[in-house]
Every structure is written in C-alpha cells, then in structure tokens.
PDB file of C-alpha atoms in Angstrom:
ATOM      1  CA  UNK A   1       0.000   0.000   0.000  1.00 39.00           C
ATOM      2  CA  UNK A   2       1.028   3.581  -0.515  1.00 39.00           C
ATOM      3  CA  UNK A   3       2.979   4.993   2.429  1.00 40.00           C
ATOM      4  CA  UNK A   4       1.016   8.250   2.129  1.00 43.00           C
ATOM      5  CA  UNK A   5      -2.254   6.494   2.980  1.00 36.00           C
ATOM      6  CA  UNK A   6      -2.914   6.909   6.741  1.00 39.00           C
ATOM      7  CA  UNK A   7      -2.463   3.748   8.828  1.00 38.00           C
ATOM      8  CA  UNK A   8      -6.143   3.651   9.847  1.00 36.00           C
ATOM      9  CA  UNK A   9      -7.257   3.791   6.219  1.00 35.00           C
ATOM     10  CA  UNK A  10      -4.692   1.110   5.274  1.00 33.00           C
ATOM     11  CA  UNK A  11      -6.213  -1.157   7.953  1.00 35.00           C
ATOM     12  CA  UNK A  12      -9.713  -0.605   6.589  1.00 35.00           C
ATOM     13  CA  UNK A  13      -8.515  -1.126   3.035  1.00 32.00           C
ATOM     14  CA  UNK A  14      -6.677  -4.297   4.003  1.00 35.00           C
ATOM     15  CA  UNK A  15      -9.661  -5.752   5.825  1.00 36.00           C
ATOM     16  CA  UNK A  16     -12.027  -4.931   3.021  1.00 34.00           C
ATOM     17  CA  UNK A  17      -9.603  -6.288   0.440  1.00 34.00           C
ATOM     18  CA  UNK A  18      -9.771  -9.623   2.251  1.00 33.00           C
ATOM     19  CA  UNK A  19     -13.569  -9.460   2.212  1.00 35.00           C
ATOM     20  CA  UNK A  20     -13.478  -8.694  -1.512  1.00 34.00           C
ATOM     21  CA  UNK A  21     -11.334 -11.752  -2.112  1.00 33.00           C
ATOM     22  CA  UNK A  22     -13.857 -13.783  -0.156  1.00 36.00           C
ATOM     23  CA  UNK A  23     -16.583 -12.432  -2.469  1.00 38.00           C
ATOM     24  CA  UNK A  24     -18.359 -10.512   0.287  1.00 38.00           C
ATOM     25  CA  UNK A  25     -17.998  -7.034  -1.131  1.00 37.00           C
ATOM     26  CA  UNK A  26     -16.592  -5.226  -4.088  1.00 33.00           C
ATOM     27  CA  UNK A  27     -13.071  -3.721  -3.929  1.00 28.00           C
ATOM     28  CA  UNK A  28     -14.647  -0.325  -4.649  1.00 31.00           C
ATOM     29  CA  UNK A  29     -16.261  -0.511  -1.193  1.00 31.00           C
ATOM     30  CA  UNK A  30     -12.841   0.070   0.401  1.00 30.00           C
ATOM     31  CA  UNK A  31     -13.593   3.612   1.570  1.00 33.00           C
ATOM     32  CA  UNK A  32     -16.957   2.648   3.056  1.00 45.00           C
ATOM     33  CA  UNK A  33     -17.984   1.337   6.460  1.00 75.00           C
ATOM     34  CA  UNK A  34     -20.736  -1.077   5.429  1.00 84.00           C
ATOM     35  CA  UNK A  35     -19.407  -4.496   6.413  1.00 86.00           C
ATOM     36  CA  UNK A  36     -21.652  -7.037   4.696  1.00 87.00           C
ATOM     37  CA  UNK A  37     -19.559  -9.894   6.096  1.00 88.00           C
ATOM     38  CA  UNK A  38     -20.973  -9.009   9.512  1.00 89.00           C
ATOM     39  CA  UNK A  39     -24.406 -10.067   8.265  1.00 91.00           C
ATOM     40  CA  UNK A  40     -23.441 -13.337   6.542  1.00 90.00           C
ATOM     41  CA  UNK A  41     -26.376 -15.752   6.573  1.00 95.00           C
ATOM     42  CA  UNK A  42     -28.953 -12.957   6.921  1.00 96.00           C
ATOM     43  CA  UNK A  43     -31.032 -11.072   4.419  1.00 97.00           C
ATOM     44  CA  UNK A  44     -29.872  -7.445   4.622  1.00 97.00           C
ATOM     45  CA  UNK A  45     -32.045  -4.454   3.783  1.00 98.00           C
ATOM     46  CA  UNK A  46     -29.823  -1.366   3.429  1.00 97.00           C
ATOM     47  CA  UNK A  47     -31.594   1.972   3.109  1.00 98.00           C
ATOM     48  CA  UNK A  48     -29.860   5.209   2.054  1.00 98.00           C
ATOM     49  CA  UNK A  49     -31.637   8.308   3.369  1.00 98.00           C
ATOM     50  CA  UNK A  50     -31.263  12.012   4.110  1.00 97.00           C
ATOM     51  CA  UNK A  51     -32.955  14.353   6.580  1.00 97.00           C
ATOM     52  CA  UNK A  52     -34.261  16.604   3.803  1.00 97.00           C
ATOM     53  CA  UNK A  53     -35.989  13.703   2.009  1.00 97.00           C
ATOM     54  CA  UNK A  54     -39.783  13.665   2.373  1.00 95.00           C
ATOM     55  CA  UNK A  55     -40.281  10.044   1.222  1.00 97.00           C
ATOM     56  CA  UNK A  56     -37.600   8.973   3.722  1.00 97.00           C
ATOM     57  CA  UNK A  57     -39.969   9.976   6.529  1.00 96.00           C
ATOM     58  CA  UNK A  58     -42.509   7.536   5.091  1.00 96.00           C
ATOM     59  CA  UNK A  59     -39.992   4.708   4.726  1.00 97.00           C
ATOM     60  CA  UNK A  60     -38.844   4.607   8.353  1.00 97.00           C
ATOM     61  CA  UNK A  61     -42.098   3.260   9.842  1.00 96.00           C
ATOM     62  CA  UNK A  62     -42.088   0.585   7.115  1.00 97.00           C
ATOM     63  CA  UNK A  63     -38.493  -0.411   7.902  1.00 97.00           C
ATOM     64  CA  UNK A  64     -39.153  -0.438  11.660  1.00 96.00           C
ATOM     65  CA  UNK A  65     -42.126  -2.743  11.120  1.00 96.00           C
ATOM     66  CA  UNK A  66     -40.122  -4.949   8.752  1.00 96.00           C
ATOM     67  CA  UNK A  67     -37.263  -5.270  11.249  1.00 95.00           C
ATOM     68  CA  UNK A  68     -39.716  -6.169  14.016  1.00 95.00           C
ATOM     69  CA  UNK A  69     -41.528  -8.793  11.961  1.00 95.00           C
ATOM     70  CA  UNK A  70     -38.581 -11.131  11.407  1.00 93.00           C
ATOM     71  CA  UNK A  71     -36.055 -12.578  13.860  1.00 89.00           C
ATOM     72  CA  UNK A  72     -32.763 -10.675  14.008  1.00 86.00           C
ATOM     73  CA  UNK A  73     -30.999 -13.875  12.955  1.00 91.00           C
ATOM     74  CA  UNK A  74     -32.834 -13.812   9.620  1.00 96.00           C
ATOM     75  CA  UNK A  75     -33.091 -10.133   8.648  1.00 97.00           C
ATOM     76  CA  UNK A  76     -30.942  -7.076   9.299  1.00 96.00           C
ATOM     77  CA  UNK A  77     -32.207  -3.602   8.438  1.00 97.00           C
ATOM     78  CA  UNK A  78     -29.398  -1.053   8.257  1.00 95.00           C
ATOM     79  CA  UNK A  79     -29.770   2.601   7.341  1.00 96.00           C
ATOM     80  CA  UNK A  80     -27.139   4.831   5.741  1.00 96.00           C
ATOM     81  CA  UNK A  81     -27.419   8.576   6.235  1.00 96.00           C
ATOM     82  CA  UNK A  82     -25.867  10.867   3.630  1.00 96.00           C
ATOM     83  CA  UNK A  83     -26.328  14.225   5.374  1.00 95.00           C
ATOM     84  CA  UNK A  84     -23.212  16.355   5.616  1.00 93.00           C
ATOM     85  CA  UNK A  85     -24.355  17.648   9.025  1.00 92.00           C
ATOM     86  CA  UNK A  86     -24.823  14.966  11.679  1.00 92.00           C
ATOM     87  CA  UNK A  87     -27.177  17.203  13.673  1.00 94.00           C
ATOM     88  CA  UNK A  88     -29.744  17.206  10.866  1.00 95.00           C
ATOM     89  CA  UNK A  89     -29.632  13.409  10.737  1.00 95.00           C
ATOM     90  CA  UNK A  90     -29.974  13.080  14.511  1.00 94.00           C
ATOM     91  CA  UNK A  91     -32.976  15.447  14.560  1.00 96.00           C
ATOM     92  CA  UNK A  92     -34.614  13.429  11.782  1.00 97.00           C
ATOM     93  CA  UNK A  93     -34.068  10.167  13.699  1.00 96.00           C
ATOM     94  CA  UNK A  94     -35.665  11.653  16.818  1.00 95.00           C
ATOM     95  CA  UNK A  95     -38.624  12.832  14.732  1.00 95.00           C
ATOM     96  CA  UNK A  96     -39.258   9.414  13.161  1.00 95.00           C
ATOM     97  CA  UNK A  97     -38.411   7.622  16.449  1.00 94.00           C
ATOM     98  CA  UNK A  98     -36.043   5.194  14.792  1.00 94.00           C
ATOM     99  CA  UNK A  99     -34.179   2.474  16.617  1.00 91.00           C
ATOM    100  CA  UNK A 100     -32.583   1.110  13.435  1.00 95.00           C
ATOM    101  CA  UNK A 101     -28.797   1.019  13.100  1.00 93.00           C
ATOM    102  CA  UNK A 102     -27.298   3.970  11.220  1.00 94.00           C
ATOM    103  CA  UNK A 103     -24.091   4.315   9.259  1.00 93.00           C
ATOM    104  CA  UNK A 104     -23.159   7.965   8.719  1.00 94.00           C
ATOM    105  CA  UNK A 105     -21.816   8.579   5.212  1.00 94.00           C
ATOM    106  CA  UNK A 106     -21.268  12.363   5.216  1.00 92.00           C
ATOM    107  CA  UNK A 107     -18.531  12.086   2.582  1.00 92.00           C
ATOM    108  CA  UNK A 108     -20.840  10.070   0.319  1.00 92.00           C
ATOM    109  CA  UNK A 109     -18.403   7.168  -0.095  1.00 91.00           C
ATOM    110  CA  UNK A 110     -21.024   4.454   0.335  1.00 93.00           C
ATOM    111  CA  UNK A 111     -23.558   6.263  -1.811  1.00 94.00           C
ATOM    112  CA  UNK A 112     -20.967   6.574  -4.570  1.00 93.00           C
ATOM    113  CA  UNK A 113     -19.858   2.957  -4.221  1.00 91.00           C
ATOM    114  CA  UNK A 114     -23.409   1.658  -4.627  1.00 93.00           C
ATOM    115  CA  UNK A 115     -24.336   4.308  -7.242  1.00 95.00           C
ATOM    116  CA  UNK A 116     -27.087   5.834  -5.119  1.00 96.00           C
ATOM    117  CA  UNK A 117     -28.489   9.056  -6.550  1.00 92.00           C
ATOM    118  CA  UNK A 118     -32.109   9.031  -5.341  1.00 95.00           C
ATOM    119  CA  UNK A 119     -33.324   9.305  -1.761  1.00 97.00           C
ATOM    120  CA  UNK A 120     -34.286   6.967  -0.393  1.00 98.00           C
ATOM    121  CA  UNK A 121     -32.697   4.028  -2.158  1.00 98.00           C
ATOM    122  CA  UNK A 122     -32.837   0.552  -0.649  1.00 98.00           C
ATOM    123  CA  UNK A 123     -30.575  -2.335  -1.556  1.00 97.00           C
ATOM    124  CA  UNK A 124     -31.676  -5.825  -0.578  1.00 98.00           C
ATOM    125  CA  UNK A 125     -28.980  -8.485  -0.214  1.00 97.00           C
ATOM    126  CA  UNK A 126     -29.496 -12.229  -0.006  1.00 96.00           C
ATOM    127  CA  UNK A 127     -27.974 -14.468   2.650  1.00 95.00           C
ATOM    128  CA  UNK A 128     -24.804 -14.873   0.575  1.00 93.00           C
ATOM    129  CA  UNK A 129     -24.227 -11.127   0.326  1.00 93.00           C
ATOM    130  CA  UNK A 130     -25.379 -10.648  -3.278  1.00 95.00           C
ATOM    131  CA  UNK A 131     -27.504  -7.590  -4.009  1.00 96.00           C
ATOM    132  CA  UNK A 132     -30.738  -8.911  -5.451  1.00 97.00           C
ATOM    133  CA  UNK A 133     -33.141  -5.965  -5.376  1.00 98.00           C
ATOM    134  CA  UNK A 134     -32.813  -2.192  -5.652  1.00 98.00           C
ATOM    135  CA  UNK A 135     -35.679   0.117  -4.703  1.00 97.00           C
ATOM    136  CA  UNK A 136     -35.277   3.720  -5.857  1.00 97.00           C
ATOM    137  CA  UNK A 137     -37.551   6.007  -3.905  1.00 97.00           C
ATOM    138  CA  UNK A 138     -40.164   4.861  -1.428  1.00 97.00           C
ATOM    139  CA  UNK A 139     -43.746   4.502  -2.582  1.00 97.00           C
ATOM    140  CA  UNK A 140     -46.400   3.406  -0.069  1.00 96.00           C
ATOM    141  CA  UNK A 141     -48.275   1.711  -2.912  1.00 97.00           C
ATOM    142  CA  UNK A 142     -45.294  -0.598  -3.460  1.00 97.00           C
ATOM    143  CA  UNK A 143     -44.945  -1.799   0.150  1.00 97.00           C
ATOM    144  CA  UNK A 144     -46.214  -5.283  -0.759  1.00 97.00           C
ATOM    145  CA  UNK A 145     -43.597  -5.506  -3.507  1.00 98.00           C
ATOM    146  CA  UNK A 146     -40.835  -4.506  -1.072  1.00 98.00           C
ATOM    147  CA  UNK A 147     -42.099  -7.004   1.492  1.00 97.00           C
ATOM    148  CA  UNK A 148     -42.297  -9.683  -1.199  1.00 97.00           C
ATOM    149  CA  UNK A 149     -38.645  -9.189  -2.119  1.00 98.00           C
ATOM    150  CA  UNK A 150     -37.587  -9.649   1.503  1.00 98.00           C
ATOM    151  CA  UNK A 151     -39.881 -12.665   1.980  1.00 97.00           C
ATOM    152  CA  UNK A 152     -38.541 -14.285  -1.198  1.00 97.00           C
ATOM    153  CA  UNK A 153     -34.947 -13.977  -0.006  1.00 98.00           C
ATOM    154  CA  UNK A 154     -35.813 -15.208   3.485  1.00 97.00           C
ATOM    155  CA  UNK A 155     -37.305 -18.389   1.966  1.00 95.00           C
ATOM    156  CA  UNK A 156     -34.132 -19.139   0.018  1.00 93.00           C
ATOM    157  CA  UNK A 157     -31.543 -21.371   1.665  1.00 73.00           C
TER     158      UNK A 157
END
C-alpha cells in the first residue's frame, strides 16, 4: 500500500480487500464502512436516506415494522445517512423515532460505491451477500412488492 495512505485507512482497506477476495464485497467498497460480512447468513435491507428527504420519513415506519416482523438472525435492516451535518440526521431520527442502526456517510463514499443518486434508495442483499433488489424512492403503494422481495430472499436457503 502507498505509504502516504494513513495507517487507519490502510487497515480498513486491508480488511475490506480480504472481504473482496472472499466475495463478500466489491473492492470499490474500500472507503466505506458497510461491512456485509458481519451479516453473513442474513437477508440485509440497506436503506440510504437524508434528513431533507420527504419520502424517507414515510420509509422509516415501514423499515421499523419490517425489522420487528422477522427474527434478528434472519433479517438485518441497516440505514445509511448521507447528510453532511450529523445534527440534521440526529434530529430526523428523533422525529421518526427510529431504533434502526445507522451508518453515517457524510462524505458520500457508500452512496458513490453503490451508485445511489435518489433518496431513499434501498438495496436488498441475499444471505450470501449478493444484491438482489434495488428500490429507488419509497412509494407506499409498493410496500407489498418490497415485502415480497424480503420474503422471497428469506425463503431461500
């Protein structure tokens, strides 16, 4: 690795490079903090959101309900905030009363890695860590479709 890369970043890059070799993430994910290996064997619903996003306010009750419906050993719901100001994100979370895990991506590294341009965007990964579904935006009329994607992946071995 380049000697000009800080030691902490080299450690992250090294760890993620090993995960990439194991097929658990893409090498491009190196700058990000989403560790899909942590969720191996679970279906993972990752939602990118921002405090200024109106539809994001609608998606949080859905995600809370989804997370509560299935055992934690089967489904993980993780949210990724892209606000540049942490205070705005924290105020939003208090407003929607979320207890879901949050990864703060103020620099936009994760959003760029996963090519997220619309808020919210949800990525649904199967138990092997492969992204199987991508939901751009949140539409209450599509809740059954979103639930169906999760249920389908939960039924797979």
